[in-house]
Amino acid sequence: MHKRVPVIAANWKMFKTKDEALEFIFAVNGHMPSTDQVESIICAPAILLNLLVKREGENLRIAAQNMHYKDEGAFTGENSPAQVKTAGAEYILIGHSERRNIFNETDEEVNLKMHAAFKYDLAPILCIGEELDVRESNQTKQVLDNQLEIAFKNVTKEQALKTIVAYEPVWAIGTGKTATPQMANETIKDVRSKLAHLYGNEVAMQIRILYGGSVKTDNIEALLEESDIDGALIGGAALDHNNFLKFVEAAKNK
Ligand code: PEP
């Protein structure tokens, strides 16, 4: 049995000014457990990356929320993988449902971004998830398998091991509706079995798979008690630094 270090990732989305971001960082610095106990990550707006990286403290990691898959070019308003990397980010969120749904990102673009991440030595946090109609018509496994198959196309075992997968049912993001811990765990087990199909059991047992979707301080513990849930990707509730510390503390006890 492999020990998978739990992960708490806060997705700030398009929230926080420079001053608010600094206030958060100063409030949590010094209170973070070591990264071999919990990997604590802030997914920050690109414009704040550099500022946060300079002040992140030794046990906090910084992720970007998006990047283009091309090395460089005439793509006004976009950030390149090299820009994200040289701003100091270590992780990159890829395929968040808001990117897929609002900005029409496709599974194929997600795969291109996975390869761009590895090329620039950024660890992907790959988001997958189903819409409500998919869940209700019992097609969740099929849809997630398909998202995984395309996202991991031509990704090697070594690269897969660097990836964190976040299972985020779209109907649970920002809606206050959470999957029950049992439902989330069953689906995450299916995700792991698909990864085992792609890379073998040995690799699949080492990949961290997070749950995301209306995680709050009062449901994090029940979620983390489940066998296959290795942490959480949290939006709204993790904007508050006290909550973030509570999430990290809960993960420390997993
Ligand atoms: C997210 O942004 O990935 C997310 C899960 O948001 P929330 O926790 O607000 O549902």
Short mmCIF file of C-alpha atoms and ligand atoms in Angstrom, two decimals:
data_model
loop_
_atom_site.label_atom_id
_atom_site.label_comp_id
_atom_site.label_asym_id
_atom_site.label_seq_id
_atom_site.Cartn_x
_atom_site.Cartn_y
_atom_site.Cartn_z
CA MET A 1 0.00 0.00 0.00
CA HIS A 2 1.44 3.36 -1.05
CA LYS A 3 1.14 6.34 1.26
CA ARG A 4 -0.33 9.18 -0.75
CA VAL A 5 0.43 12.57 0.82
CA PRO A 6 -2.90 14.44 1.06
CA VAL A 7 -3.38 17.63 -0.93
CA ILE A 8 -5.40 20.74 -0.11
CA ALA A 9 -5.65 23.06 -3.09
CA ALA A 10 -7.46 26.39 -2.85
CA ASN A 11 -8.80 27.72 -6.13
CA TRP A 12 -9.02 31.48 -5.81
CA LYS A 13 -10.68 31.82 -9.22
CA MET A 14 -10.95 35.55 -10.12
CA PHE A 15 -10.98 36.72 -6.51
CA LYS A 16 -8.55 38.75 -4.38
CA THR A 17 -6.71 41.97 -5.02
CA LYS A 18 -2.98 42.24 -4.36
CA ASP A 19 -3.56 43.42 -0.78
CA GLU A 20 -6.11 40.69 -0.05
CA ALA A 21 -3.76 38.05 -1.42
CA LEU A 22 -0.91 39.31 0.77
CA GLU A 23 -3.14 39.39 3.83
CA PHE A 24 -4.01 35.72 3.24
CA ILE A 25 -0.41 34.67 2.75
CA PHE A 26 0.84 36.46 5.85
CA ALA A 27 -2.00 34.94 7.89
CA VAL A 28 -1.19 31.34 6.89
CA ASN A 29 2.61 31.49 6.75
CA GLY A 30 4.11 29.77 9.73
CA HIS A 31 0.97 27.67 10.32
CA MET A 32 1.37 25.23 7.47
CA PRO A 33 2.33 21.61 8.17
CA SER A 34 5.38 20.27 6.34
CA THR A 35 4.84 19.18 2.75
CA ASP A 36 5.46 15.54 3.63
CA GLN A 37 2.33 15.73 5.85
CA VAL A 38 0.10 17.79 3.57
CA GLU A 39 0.75 19.41 0.22
CA SER A 40 -0.94 22.82 0.49
CA ILE A 41 -1.46 24.67 -2.77
CA ILE A 42 -2.92 28.04 -3.77
CA CYS A 43 -4.21 28.25 -7.34
CA ALA A 44 -3.81 31.96 -7.93
CA PRO A 45 -4.65 34.42 -10.71
CA ALA A 46 -1.63 34.76 -13.03
CA ILE A 47 -1.10 38.41 -12.17
CA LEU A 48 -0.52 37.50 -8.51
CA LEU A 49 1.81 34.52 -9.06
CA ASN A 50 5.09 36.33 -8.72
CA LEU A 51 3.97 38.26 -5.67
CA LEU A 52 2.84 35.09 -3.91
CA VAL A 53 5.83 32.99 -4.88
CA LYS A 54 8.13 35.52 -3.22
CA ARG A 55 6.21 35.22 0.03
CA GLU A 56 4.80 31.72 0.00
CA GLY A 57 6.74 30.30 2.95
CA GLU A 58 8.41 26.93 2.73
CA ASN A 59 5.31 24.74 3.11
CA LEU A 60 2.98 26.42 0.66
CA ARG A 61 2.97 25.78 -3.09
CA ILE A 62 1.66 28.04 -5.83
CA ALA A 63 -0.28 26.98 -8.92
CA ALA A 64 -1.53 28.93 -11.91
CA GLN A 65 -5.17 28.50 -12.89
CA ASN A 66 -4.61 28.36 -16.62
CA MET A 67 -2.05 28.81 -19.40
CA HIS A 68 -1.86 28.52 -23.17
CA TYR A 69 -0.40 25.29 -24.56
CA LYS A 70 1.80 27.04 -27.15
CA ASP A 71 5.37 28.04 -26.26
CA GLU A 72 4.72 31.66 -27.27
CA GLY A 73 2.90 33.66 -29.90
CA ALA A 74 0.31 36.27 -30.83
CA PHE A 75 -2.30 35.31 -28.23
CA THR A 76 -3.26 38.57 -26.58
CA GLY A 77 -4.27 38.17 -22.97
CA GLU A 78 -2.89 34.66 -22.58
CA ASN A 79 0.04 33.39 -20.49
CA SER A 80 2.60 30.95 -21.84
CA PRO A 81 3.87 27.88 -19.96
CA ALA A 82 7.30 29.50 -19.70
CA GLN A 83 5.77 32.66 -18.22
CA VAL A 84 3.90 30.60 -15.64
CA LYS A 85 7.03 28.61 -14.83
CA THR A 86 9.34 31.61 -14.56
CA ALA A 87 6.79 33.44 -12.39
CA GLY A 88 7.57 30.62 -9.94
CA ALA A 89 4.48 28.41 -10.11
CA GLU A 90 5.08 24.72 -9.51
CA TYR A 91 1.61 23.49 -10.44
CA ILE A 92 -0.89 24.26 -13.14
CA LEU A 93 -4.63 23.71 -12.94
CA ILE A 94 -5.77 22.18 -16.21
CA GLY A 95 -9.30 21.68 -17.51
CA HIS A 96 -11.26 23.29 -14.67
CA SER A 97 -14.96 23.06 -15.53
CA GLU A 98 -15.20 26.87 -15.66
CA ARG A 99 -12.52 26.82 -18.36
CA ARG A 100 -14.29 24.02 -20.19
CA ASN A 101 -17.78 25.52 -19.95
CA ILE A 102 -17.23 29.28 -20.09
CA PHE A 103 -14.14 29.36 -22.31
CA ASN A 104 -15.03 26.30 -24.41
CA GLU A 105 -11.87 24.39 -23.61
CA THR A 106 -11.95 20.94 -25.19
CA ASP A 107 -10.52 17.61 -24.05
CA GLU A 108 -7.96 17.90 -26.86
CA GLU A 109 -6.77 21.29 -25.57
CA VAL A 110 -6.58 19.81 -22.10
CA ASN A 111 -4.25 17.14 -23.50
CA LEU A 112 -2.10 19.79 -25.22
CA LYS A 113 -1.86 21.67 -21.92
CA MET A 114 -0.84 18.48 -20.11
CA HIS A 115 2.07 18.10 -22.54
CA ALA A 116 2.97 21.79 -22.25
CA ALA A 117 3.02 21.40 -18.46
CA PHE A 118 5.47 18.50 -18.59
CA LYS A 119 7.65 20.29 -21.13
CA TYR A 120 8.03 23.22 -18.70
CA ASP A 121 8.26 21.09 -15.57
CA LEU A 122 4.92 22.16 -14.11
CA ALA A 123 2.90 19.51 -12.26
CA PRO A 124 -0.67 19.35 -13.60
CA ILE A 125 -3.74 19.38 -11.41
CA LEU A 126 -6.09 17.86 -13.96
CA CYS A 127 -9.80 18.54 -13.41
CA ILE A 128 -12.44 16.16 -14.67
CA GLY A 129 -16.13 15.94 -13.88
CA GLU A 130 -19.60 15.22 -15.17
CA GLU A 131 -22.67 17.42 -15.68
CA LEU A 132 -25.89 16.70 -13.80
CA ASP A 133 -27.67 15.08 -16.77
CA VAL A 134 -24.74 12.70 -17.16
CA ARG A 135 -24.94 11.70 -13.50
CA GLU A 136 -28.70 11.26 -13.74
CA SER A 137 -28.48 9.08 -16.83
CA ASN A 138 -25.82 6.85 -15.23
CA GLN A 139 -23.14 7.78 -17.74
CA THR A 140 -20.65 9.23 -15.27
CA LYS A 141 -18.07 6.46 -15.61
CA GLN A 142 -18.17 6.58 -19.39
CA VAL A 143 -17.77 10.38 -19.49
CA LEU A 144 -14.93 10.45 -16.95
CA ASP A 145 -13.14 7.55 -18.65
CA ASN A 146 -13.30 9.47 -21.90
CA GLN A 147 -11.99 12.70 -20.30
CA LEU A 148 -9.12 10.73 -18.73
CA GLU A 149 -8.28 8.85 -21.91
CA ILE A 150 -7.93 12.06 -23.92
CA ALA A 151 -6.19 14.08 -21.18
CA PHE A 152 -3.56 11.35 -20.70
CA LYS A 153 -3.03 10.63 -24.42
CA ASN A 154 0.71 10.09 -25.00
CA VAL A 155 1.48 10.95 -21.37
CA THR A 156 4.16 8.60 -19.99
CA LYS A 157 3.99 6.72 -16.70
CA GLU A 158 6.61 9.02 -15.18
CA GLN A 159 4.57 12.07 -16.19
CA ALA A 160 1.32 10.52 -14.97
CA LEU A 161 2.92 10.07 -11.55
CA LYS A 162 3.52 13.84 -11.36
CA THR A 163 -0.15 14.56 -12.03
CA ILE A 164 -2.80 15.26 -9.40
CA VAL A 165 -6.33 14.48 -10.60
CA ALA A 166 -9.27 16.47 -9.23
CA TYR A 167 -12.68 14.88 -9.60
CA GLU A 168 -15.18 17.74 -9.57
CA PRO A 169 -18.79 16.96 -10.43
CA VAL A 170 -19.86 20.09 -12.32
CA TRP A 171 -23.24 20.14 -10.57
CA ALA A 172 -21.46 20.51 -7.22
CA ILE A 173 -19.15 23.42 -8.06
CA GLY A 174 -20.19 26.66 -6.42
CA THR A 175 -23.73 25.37 -5.97
CA GLY A 176 -23.67 24.32 -2.33
CA LYS A 177 -24.53 20.76 -3.45
CA THR A 178 -21.84 18.29 -2.44
CA ALA A 179 -21.55 14.71 -3.57
CA THR A 180 -21.92 12.49 -0.52
CA PRO A 181 -18.57 11.18 0.68
CA GLN A 182 -19.61 7.67 -0.39
CA MET A 183 -20.64 8.83 -3.86
CA ALA A 184 -17.42 10.79 -4.29
CA ASN A 185 -15.35 7.83 -3.11
CA GLU A 186 -17.07 5.37 -5.45
CA THR A 187 -16.49 7.67 -8.41
CA ILE A 188 -12.88 8.29 -7.42
CA LYS A 189 -12.35 4.53 -7.21
CA ASP A 190 -13.62 4.32 -10.79
CA VAL A 191 -11.17 7.08 -11.76
CA ARG A 192 -8.35 5.12 -10.13
CA SER A 193 -9.34 1.95 -11.94
CA LYS A 194 -9.27 3.83 -15.25
CA LEU A 195 -5.77 5.09 -14.37
CA ALA A 196 -4.82 1.48 -13.54
CA HIS A 197 -6.12 0.46 -16.94
CA LEU A 198 -3.96 3.15 -18.57
CA TYR A 199 -0.79 2.82 -16.44
CA GLY A 200 -1.07 -0.29 -14.27
CA ASN A 201 -2.10 -0.68 -10.66
CA GLU A 202 1.28 0.29 -9.20
CA VAL A 203 1.11 3.75 -10.81
CA ALA A 204 -2.62 4.26 -10.18
CA MET A 205 -2.17 3.57 -6.48
CA GLN A 206 0.34 6.43 -6.25
CA ILE A 207 -1.61 9.15 -8.09
CA ARG A 208 -3.40 11.59 -5.79
CA ILE A 209 -7.08 12.03 -6.63
CA LEU A 210 -8.91 14.94 -5.00
CA TYR A 211 -12.58 15.69 -4.62
CA GLY A 212 -13.91 19.16 -5.43
CA GLY A 213 -17.36 20.71 -5.34
CA SER A 214 -18.76 22.77 -2.46
CA VAL A 215 -16.29 21.43 0.09
CA LYS A 216 -16.80 23.26 3.39
CA THR A 217 -15.20 23.11 6.81
CA ASP A 218 -18.12 20.98 8.03
CA ASN A 219 -17.87 18.27 5.35
CA ILE A 220 -14.12 18.05 4.74
CA GLU A 221 -13.51 15.49 7.48
CA ALA A 222 -16.16 13.06 6.27
CA LEU A 223 -14.82 13.34 2.72
CA LEU A 224 -11.24 12.73 3.82
CA GLU A 225 -12.24 9.69 5.83
CA GLU A 226 -12.98 7.87 2.59
CA SER A 227 -10.33 5.45 1.37
CA ASP A 228 -9.63 6.90 -2.07
CA ILE A 229 -10.16 10.63 -1.53
CA ASP A 230 -6.65 12.05 -1.20
CA GLY A 231 -7.58 15.66 -0.56
CA ALA A 232 -9.71 18.47 -1.92
CA LEU A 233 -9.78 21.25 -4.47
CA ILE A 234 -11.78 24.02 -2.84
CA GLY A 235 -13.13 27.25 -4.30
CA GLY A 236 -15.39 29.57 -2.32
CA ALA A 237 -14.79 28.20 1.17
CA ALA A 238 -11.00 28.37 0.90
CA LEU A 239 -10.90 32.11 0.16
CA ASP A 240 -10.93 32.67 3.89
CA HIS A 241 -7.53 32.02 5.47
CA ASN A 242 -8.99 30.59 8.68
CA ASN A 243 -10.98 28.07 6.67
CA PHE A 244 -7.91 27.22 4.59
CA LEU A 245 -6.00 26.42 7.77
CA LYS A 246 -8.89 24.22 8.93
CA PHE A 247 -8.87 22.31 5.64
CA VAL A 248 -5.12 21.79 5.91
CA GLU A 249 -5.46 20.64 9.52
CA ALA A 250 -8.16 18.14 8.54
CA ALA A 251 -5.89 16.75 5.81
CA LYS A 252 -3.02 16.45 8.28
CA ASN A 253 -5.13 14.01 10.28
CA LYS A 254 -5.97 11.80 7.30
C1 PEP B 1 -13.53 24.84 -7.65
O1 PEP B 1 -13.38 26.02 -7.95
O2 PEP B 1 -12.83 23.97 -8.17
C2 PEP B 1 -14.58 24.47 -6.69
C3 PEP B 1 -14.70 23.22 -6.34
O3 PEP B 1 -15.35 25.50 -6.18
P1 PEP B 1 -16.34 25.43 -4.91
O4 PEP B 1 -15.57 24.78 -3.78
O5 PEP B 1 -16.68 26.84 -4.63
O6 PEP B 1 -17.52 24.57 -5.30
#
